[in-house]
């Protein structure tokens, strides 16, 4: 099974959203099946086979998640991040400001789904192959 050290090594190679597809491929090689990242503090829960689960530590000071989600504004910030125009902390701040509570990456579906505070789907995107 995978461990946090291996995940941190893979994540260390990510500089912008443009690196995300390569990161996902590395997680697949580690046998990560799915993960949830919580925008408020950057904590991530990774899931593997047979109910295997590990949790990362918080990555930054608590961000306030907007009560009202703004899907279109978030989409704009996401596209900028995917083009490599923003770093991860900026993206997380933008996600919080537009009401994103968490995102879920599903390796079997190759999707990244963003949810608001009510756990309503704001946006779902296919993850491109590198």
Short mmCIF file of N, CA and C in Angstrom, two decimals:
data_model
loop_
_atom_site.label_atom_id
_atom_site.label_comp_id
_atom_site.label_asym_id
_atom_site.label_seq_id
_atom_site.Cartn_x
_atom_site.Cartn_y
_atom_site.Cartn_z
N UNK A 1 0.83 -1.19 0.00
CA UNK A 1 0.00 0.00 0.00
C UNK A 1 0.88 1.25 0.00
N UNK A 2 0.31 2.30 -0.46
CA UNK A 2 1.01 3.57 -0.53
C UNK A 2 1.09 4.22 0.86
N UNK A 3 2.02 5.17 0.98
CA UNK A 3 2.13 5.90 2.24
C UNK A 3 2.27 7.40 1.93
N UNK A 4 2.22 8.21 2.97
CA UNK A 4 2.27 9.67 2.78
C UNK A 4 3.60 10.13 2.21
N UNK A 5 4.70 9.44 2.54
CA UNK A 5 6.00 9.83 2.02
C UNK A 5 6.01 9.74 0.49
N UNK A 6 5.48 8.66 -0.05
CA UNK A 6 5.42 8.49 -1.51
C UNK A 6 4.53 9.55 -2.16
N UNK A 7 3.43 9.84 -1.52
CA UNK A 7 2.51 10.86 -2.05
C UNK A 7 3.16 12.24 -2.02
N UNK A 8 3.85 12.56 -0.93
CA UNK A 8 4.54 13.85 -0.83
C UNK A 8 5.61 13.99 -1.90
N UNK A 9 6.33 12.90 -2.19
CA UNK A 9 7.36 12.93 -3.23
C UNK A 9 6.73 13.21 -4.60
N UNK A 10 5.60 12.60 -4.87
CA UNK A 10 4.90 12.86 -6.14
C UNK A 10 4.39 14.29 -6.19
N UNK A 11 3.83 14.77 -5.08
CA UNK A 11 3.25 16.11 -5.03
C UNK A 11 4.32 17.19 -5.13
N UNK A 12 5.52 16.90 -4.65
CA UNK A 12 6.62 17.88 -4.69
C UNK A 12 6.98 18.27 -6.13
N UNK A 13 6.64 17.45 -7.08
CA UNK A 13 6.94 17.74 -8.49
C UNK A 13 5.92 18.67 -9.12
N UNK A 14 4.81 18.91 -8.42
CA UNK A 14 3.74 19.76 -8.95
C UNK A 14 4.05 21.22 -8.62
N UNK A 15 4.18 22.02 -9.65
CA UNK A 15 4.45 23.45 -9.46
C UNK A 15 3.21 24.29 -9.78
N UNK A 16 2.45 23.86 -10.77
CA UNK A 16 1.22 24.56 -11.16
C UNK A 16 0.18 23.52 -11.55
N UNK A 17 -1.02 23.99 -11.85
CA UNK A 17 -2.09 23.11 -12.30
C UNK A 17 -1.75 22.37 -13.58
N UNK A 18 -0.82 22.91 -14.35
CA UNK A 18 -0.42 22.25 -15.60
C UNK A 18 0.25 20.91 -15.32
N UNK A 19 0.80 20.73 -14.10
CA UNK A 19 1.48 19.49 -13.73
C UNK A 19 0.52 18.43 -13.18
N UNK A 20 -0.73 18.79 -12.98
CA UNK A 20 -1.70 17.91 -12.34
C UNK A 20 -1.88 16.56 -13.03
N UNK A 21 -2.01 16.48 -14.35
CA UNK A 21 -2.18 15.16 -14.99
C UNK A 21 -1.01 14.20 -14.72
N UNK A 22 0.22 14.71 -14.68
CA UNK A 22 1.37 13.85 -14.39
C UNK A 22 1.31 13.36 -12.94
N UNK A 23 0.89 14.23 -12.04
CA UNK A 23 0.73 13.86 -10.63
C UNK A 23 -0.29 12.73 -10.49
N UNK A 24 -1.39 12.84 -11.17
CA UNK A 24 -2.42 11.80 -11.11
C UNK A 24 -1.87 10.46 -11.61
N UNK A 25 -1.08 10.49 -12.67
CA UNK A 25 -0.48 9.25 -13.18
C UNK A 25 0.44 8.62 -12.14
N UNK A 26 1.17 9.45 -11.41
CA UNK A 26 2.04 8.91 -10.36
C UNK A 26 1.22 8.29 -9.22
N UNK A 27 0.11 8.93 -8.87
CA UNK A 27 -0.74 8.37 -7.82
C UNK A 27 -1.36 7.05 -8.26
N UNK A 28 -1.72 6.95 -9.52
CA UNK A 28 -2.26 5.69 -10.04
C UNK A 28 -1.22 4.57 -9.90
N UNK A 29 0.04 4.89 -10.21
CA UNK A 29 1.11 3.89 -10.05
C UNK A 29 1.28 3.46 -8.60
N UNK A 30 0.97 4.37 -7.67
CA UNK A 30 1.04 4.05 -6.24
C UNK A 30 -0.18 3.25 -5.77
N UNK A 31 -1.17 3.13 -6.63
CA UNK A 31 -2.42 2.41 -6.36
C UNK A 31 -3.42 3.22 -5.53
N UNK A 32 -3.32 4.55 -5.61
CA UNK A 32 -4.35 5.41 -5.01
C UNK A 32 -5.58 5.31 -5.91
N UNK A 33 -6.73 5.08 -5.32
CA UNK A 33 -7.97 4.93 -6.09
C UNK A 33 -8.78 6.21 -6.16
N UNK A 34 -8.67 7.02 -5.11
CA UNK A 34 -9.49 8.23 -5.01
C UNK A 34 -8.92 9.08 -3.89
N UNK A 35 -9.16 10.39 -3.95
CA UNK A 35 -8.84 11.23 -2.80
C UNK A 35 -9.74 12.44 -2.73
N UNK A 36 -9.89 12.95 -1.51
CA UNK A 36 -10.64 14.18 -1.24
C UNK A 36 -9.68 15.20 -0.65
N UNK A 37 -9.68 16.40 -1.20
CA UNK A 37 -8.90 17.51 -0.64
C UNK A 37 -9.86 18.56 -0.12
N UNK A 38 -9.64 18.98 1.11
CA UNK A 38 -10.49 19.96 1.79
C UNK A 38 -9.83 21.33 1.71
N UNK A 39 -10.50 22.26 1.07
CA UNK A 39 -9.93 23.58 0.78
C UNK A 39 -9.65 24.37 2.05
N UNK A 40 -10.44 24.19 3.08
CA UNK A 40 -10.28 25.01 4.29
C UNK A 40 -8.89 24.92 4.91
N UNK A 41 -8.24 23.75 4.79
CA UNK A 41 -6.91 23.63 5.39
C UNK A 41 -5.92 22.79 4.57
N UNK A 42 -6.35 22.30 3.41
CA UNK A 42 -5.46 21.53 2.54
C UNK A 42 -5.30 20.08 2.92
N UNK A 43 -5.99 19.63 3.95
CA UNK A 43 -5.90 18.23 4.35
C UNK A 43 -6.50 17.35 3.25
N UNK A 44 -5.85 16.21 3.01
CA UNK A 44 -6.32 15.30 1.98
C UNK A 44 -6.46 13.90 2.56
N UNK A 45 -7.51 13.22 2.15
CA UNK A 45 -7.74 11.82 2.54
C UNK A 45 -7.60 10.99 1.26
N UNK A 46 -6.68 10.02 1.31
CA UNK A 46 -6.40 9.15 0.16
C UNK A 46 -6.99 7.77 0.43
N UNK A 47 -7.57 7.18 -0.60
CA UNK A 47 -8.22 5.88 -0.48
C UNK A 47 -7.58 4.88 -1.43
N UNK A 48 -7.41 3.66 -0.92
CA UNK A 48 -6.89 2.56 -1.73
C UNK A 48 -7.85 1.39 -1.71
N UNK A 49 -7.34 0.23 -2.03
CA UNK A 49 -8.15 -0.99 -2.02
C UNK A 49 -8.47 -1.41 -0.59
N UNK A 50 -9.52 -2.21 -0.44
CA UNK A 50 -9.90 -2.82 0.83
C UNK A 50 -10.05 -1.81 1.96
N UNK A 51 -10.68 -0.69 1.65
CA UNK A 51 -10.97 0.36 2.63
C UNK A 51 -9.72 0.99 3.25
N UNK A 52 -8.57 0.82 2.57
CA UNK A 52 -7.33 1.47 3.03
C UNK A 52 -7.49 2.98 2.88
N UNK A 53 -7.05 3.72 3.89
CA UNK A 53 -7.21 5.17 3.90
C UNK A 53 -6.10 5.80 4.74
N UNK A 54 -5.52 6.87 4.22
CA UNK A 54 -4.58 7.66 5.01
C UNK A 54 -4.91 9.13 4.83
N UNK A 55 -4.59 9.91 5.85
CA UNK A 55 -4.90 11.35 5.86
C UNK A 55 -3.61 12.15 5.99
N UNK A 56 -3.53 13.20 5.18
CA UNK A 56 -2.39 14.10 5.30
C UNK A 56 -2.67 15.11 6.41
N UNK A 57 -1.63 15.81 6.80
CA UNK A 57 -1.79 16.89 7.75
C UNK A 57 -2.32 18.12 7.02
N UNK A 58 -2.79 19.09 7.78
CA UNK A 58 -3.21 20.35 7.17
C UNK A 58 -1.99 20.99 6.51
N UNK A 59 -2.23 21.73 5.44
CA UNK A 59 -1.11 22.30 4.68
C UNK A 59 -0.93 23.80 4.89
N UNK A 60 -1.98 24.46 5.42
CA UNK A 60 -1.90 25.91 5.59
C UNK A 60 -2.92 26.36 6.62
N UNK A 61 -2.84 27.65 6.98
CA UNK A 61 -3.79 28.22 7.93
C UNK A 61 -5.20 28.14 7.35
N UNK A 62 -6.18 28.06 8.22
CA UNK A 62 -7.56 27.87 7.80
C UNK A 62 -8.06 28.99 6.90
N UNK A 63 -8.65 28.58 5.79
CA UNK A 63 -9.29 29.51 4.86
C UNK A 63 -10.79 29.48 5.11
N UNK A 64 -11.43 30.62 4.95
CA UNK A 64 -12.88 30.69 5.08
C UNK A 64 -13.51 30.39 3.73
N UNK A 65 -14.42 29.43 3.72
CA UNK A 65 -15.11 29.05 2.49
C UNK A 65 -16.35 29.94 2.35
N UNK A 66 -16.49 30.56 1.21
CA UNK A 66 -17.65 31.42 0.96
C UNK A 66 -18.94 30.60 1.08
N UNK A 67 -19.96 31.20 1.68
CA UNK A 67 -21.24 30.52 1.85
C UNK A 67 -22.00 30.35 0.54
N UNK A 68 -21.79 31.28 -0.37
CA UNK A 68 -22.47 31.24 -1.66
C UNK A 68 -21.43 30.89 -2.72
N UNK A 69 -21.69 29.82 -3.46
CA UNK A 69 -20.74 29.40 -4.48
C UNK A 69 -20.95 30.19 -5.78
N UNK A 70 -19.84 30.39 -6.47
CA UNK A 70 -19.84 31.12 -7.73
C UNK A 70 -19.13 30.24 -8.76
N UNK A 71 -19.90 29.38 -9.39
CA UNK A 71 -19.36 28.38 -10.32
C UNK A 71 -18.59 29.01 -11.48
N UNK A 72 -19.13 30.04 -12.07
CA UNK A 72 -18.47 30.64 -13.25
C UNK A 72 -17.15 31.32 -12.87
N UNK A 73 -17.15 32.01 -11.76
CA UNK A 73 -15.90 32.65 -11.30
C UNK A 73 -14.87 31.57 -10.96
N UNK A 74 -15.32 30.50 -10.30
CA UNK A 74 -14.40 29.40 -10.00
C UNK A 74 -13.85 28.80 -11.28
N UNK A 75 -14.69 28.58 -12.27
CA UNK A 75 -14.24 28.01 -13.55
C UNK A 75 -13.12 28.86 -14.15
N UNK A 76 -13.27 30.18 -14.08
CA UNK A 76 -12.23 31.09 -14.57
C UNK A 76 -10.91 30.87 -13.83
N UNK A 77 -10.98 30.80 -12.48
CA UNK A 77 -9.77 30.58 -11.68
C UNK A 77 -9.15 29.22 -11.98
N UNK A 78 -9.98 28.20 -12.15
CA UNK A 78 -9.49 26.86 -12.44
C UNK A 78 -8.75 26.85 -13.78
N UNK A 79 -9.33 27.45 -14.80
CA UNK A 79 -8.69 27.47 -16.12
C UNK A 79 -7.33 28.18 -16.05
N UNK A 80 -7.28 29.28 -15.32
CA UNK A 80 -6.00 29.99 -15.15
C UNK A 80 -4.97 29.09 -14.48
N UNK A 81 -5.40 28.37 -13.46
CA UNK A 81 -4.50 27.47 -12.74
C UNK A 81 -4.04 26.32 -13.64
N UNK A 82 -4.95 25.78 -14.41
CA UNK A 82 -4.60 24.69 -15.31
C UNK A 82 -3.61 25.11 -16.39
N UNK A 83 -3.62 26.38 -16.74
CA UNK A 83 -2.67 26.91 -17.73
C UNK A 83 -1.32 27.26 -17.10
N UNK A 84 -1.22 27.04 -15.78
CA UNK A 84 0.05 27.32 -15.09
C UNK A 84 0.21 28.76 -14.69
N UNK A 85 -0.86 29.53 -14.66
CA UNK A 85 -0.79 30.96 -14.35
C UNK A 85 -0.86 31.27 -12.86
N UNK A 86 -1.23 30.27 -12.05
CA UNK A 86 -1.27 30.49 -10.60
C UNK A 86 -0.64 29.30 -9.89
N UNK A 87 -0.14 29.56 -8.69
CA UNK A 87 0.41 28.47 -7.88
C UNK A 87 -0.71 27.86 -7.03
N UNK A 88 -0.37 26.80 -6.30
CA UNK A 88 -1.36 26.07 -5.52
C UNK A 88 -2.00 26.92 -4.41
N UNK A 89 -1.21 27.68 -3.63
CA UNK A 89 -1.85 28.52 -2.60
C UNK A 89 -2.85 29.53 -3.18
N UNK A 90 -2.52 30.12 -4.30
CA UNK A 90 -3.42 31.08 -4.95
C UNK A 90 -4.69 30.37 -5.39
N UNK A 91 -4.54 29.18 -5.98
CA UNK A 91 -5.70 28.42 -6.42
C UNK A 91 -6.60 28.09 -5.22
N UNK A 92 -6.02 27.66 -4.12
CA UNK A 92 -6.82 27.31 -2.94
C UNK A 92 -7.56 28.53 -2.40
N UNK A 93 -6.90 29.67 -2.35
CA UNK A 93 -7.56 30.91 -1.91
C UNK A 93 -8.71 31.26 -2.84
N UNK A 94 -8.49 31.14 -4.14
CA UNK A 94 -9.55 31.42 -5.11
C UNK A 94 -10.71 30.44 -4.98
N UNK A 95 -10.39 29.17 -4.74
CA UNK A 95 -11.44 28.16 -4.56
C UNK A 95 -12.29 28.50 -3.33
N UNK A 96 -11.64 28.85 -2.24
CA UNK A 96 -12.37 29.21 -1.01
C UNK A 96 -13.27 30.42 -1.24
N UNK A 97 -12.74 31.42 -1.93
CA UNK A 97 -13.50 32.65 -2.18
C UNK A 97 -14.73 32.43 -3.06
N UNK A 98 -14.69 31.36 -3.86
CA UNK A 98 -15.82 31.07 -4.74
C UNK A 98 -16.70 29.93 -4.22
N UNK A 99 -16.46 29.52 -2.98
CA UNK A 99 -17.34 28.57 -2.32
C UNK A 99 -17.02 27.10 -2.49
N UNK A 100 -15.80 26.76 -2.92
CA UNK A 100 -15.43 25.35 -3.05
C UNK A 100 -15.02 24.82 -1.68
N UNK A 101 -15.73 23.82 -1.20
CA UNK A 101 -15.44 23.17 0.08
C UNK A 101 -14.37 22.10 -0.06
N UNK A 102 -14.49 21.30 -1.14
CA UNK A 102 -13.54 20.21 -1.37
C UNK A 102 -13.57 19.81 -2.84
N UNK A 103 -12.57 19.02 -3.20
CA UNK A 103 -12.62 18.36 -4.51
C UNK A 103 -12.27 16.89 -4.32
N UNK A 104 -12.84 16.09 -5.20
CA UNK A 104 -12.64 14.64 -5.19
C UNK A 104 -12.05 14.23 -6.52
N UNK A 105 -10.95 13.50 -6.45
CA UNK A 105 -10.35 12.95 -7.66
C UNK A 105 -10.59 11.45 -7.64
N UNK A 106 -11.19 10.96 -8.71
CA UNK A 106 -11.51 9.55 -8.85
C UNK A 106 -10.67 8.99 -9.99
N UNK A 107 -9.73 8.11 -9.63
CA UNK A 107 -8.80 7.58 -10.63
C UNK A 107 -9.49 6.64 -11.62
N UNK A 108 -10.51 5.92 -11.19
CA UNK A 108 -11.17 4.99 -12.11
C UNK A 108 -11.98 5.74 -13.17
N UNK A 109 -12.57 6.86 -12.79
CA UNK A 109 -13.34 7.67 -13.73
C UNK A 109 -12.50 8.74 -14.41
N UNK A 110 -11.30 8.98 -13.85
CA UNK A 110 -10.40 10.06 -14.30
C UNK A 110 -11.14 11.40 -14.30
N UNK A 111 -11.77 11.69 -13.15
CA UNK A 111 -12.47 12.95 -12.97
C UNK A 111 -11.99 13.67 -11.72
N UNK A 112 -12.14 14.97 -11.75
CA UNK A 112 -11.95 15.82 -10.58
C UNK A 112 -13.24 16.61 -10.42
N UNK A 113 -13.90 16.42 -9.27
CA UNK A 113 -15.20 17.02 -9.02
C UNK A 113 -15.09 17.97 -7.85
N UNK A 114 -15.61 19.17 -8.03
CA UNK A 114 -15.56 20.23 -7.02
C UNK A 114 -16.94 20.38 -6.38
N UNK A 115 -16.96 20.47 -5.04
CA UNK A 115 -18.21 20.55 -4.29
C UNK A 115 -18.25 21.81 -3.42
N UNK A 116 -19.46 22.31 -3.19
CA UNK A 116 -19.63 23.46 -2.30
C UNK A 116 -19.94 22.99 -0.88
N UNK A 117 -20.25 23.93 0.01
CA UNK A 117 -20.52 23.61 1.41
C UNK A 117 -21.73 22.70 1.61
N UNK A 118 -22.65 22.70 0.68
CA UNK A 118 -23.83 21.85 0.78
C UNK A 118 -23.59 20.47 0.15
N UNK A 119 -22.33 20.23 -0.24
CA UNK A 119 -21.93 19.00 -0.92
C UNK A 119 -22.61 18.85 -2.28
N UNK A 120 -22.96 19.99 -2.87
CA UNK A 120 -23.52 20.01 -4.23
C UNK A 120 -22.38 20.13 -5.22
N UNK A 121 -22.48 19.38 -6.30
CA UNK A 121 -21.46 19.41 -7.34
C UNK A 121 -21.46 20.77 -8.02
N UNK A 122 -20.31 21.45 -7.99
CA UNK A 122 -20.15 22.73 -8.68
C UNK A 122 -19.64 22.51 -10.10
N UNK A 123 -18.72 21.58 -10.23
CA UNK A 123 -18.05 21.38 -11.51
C UNK A 123 -17.39 20.01 -11.50
N UNK A 124 -17.42 19.35 -12.65
CA UNK A 124 -16.70 18.09 -12.79
C UNK A 124 -15.95 18.14 -14.10
N UNK A 125 -14.69 17.75 -14.04
CA UNK A 125 -13.86 17.76 -15.25
C UNK A 125 -13.16 16.43 -15.42
N UNK A 126 -12.98 16.05 -16.66
CA UNK A 126 -12.16 14.89 -16.98
C UNK A 126 -10.70 15.29 -16.82
N UNK A 127 -9.90 14.39 -16.30
CA UNK A 127 -8.47 14.65 -16.14
C UNK A 127 -7.79 14.23 -17.43
N UNK A 128 -7.09 15.15 -18.07
CA UNK A 128 -6.41 14.79 -19.32
C UNK A 128 -5.20 13.90 -19.05
N UNK A 129 -4.83 13.12 -20.02
CA UNK A 129 -3.61 12.32 -19.88
C UNK A 129 -2.44 13.21 -20.28
N UNK A 130 -1.31 13.03 -19.59
CA UNK A 130 -0.14 13.90 -19.90
C UNK A 130 0.47 13.60 -21.25
#
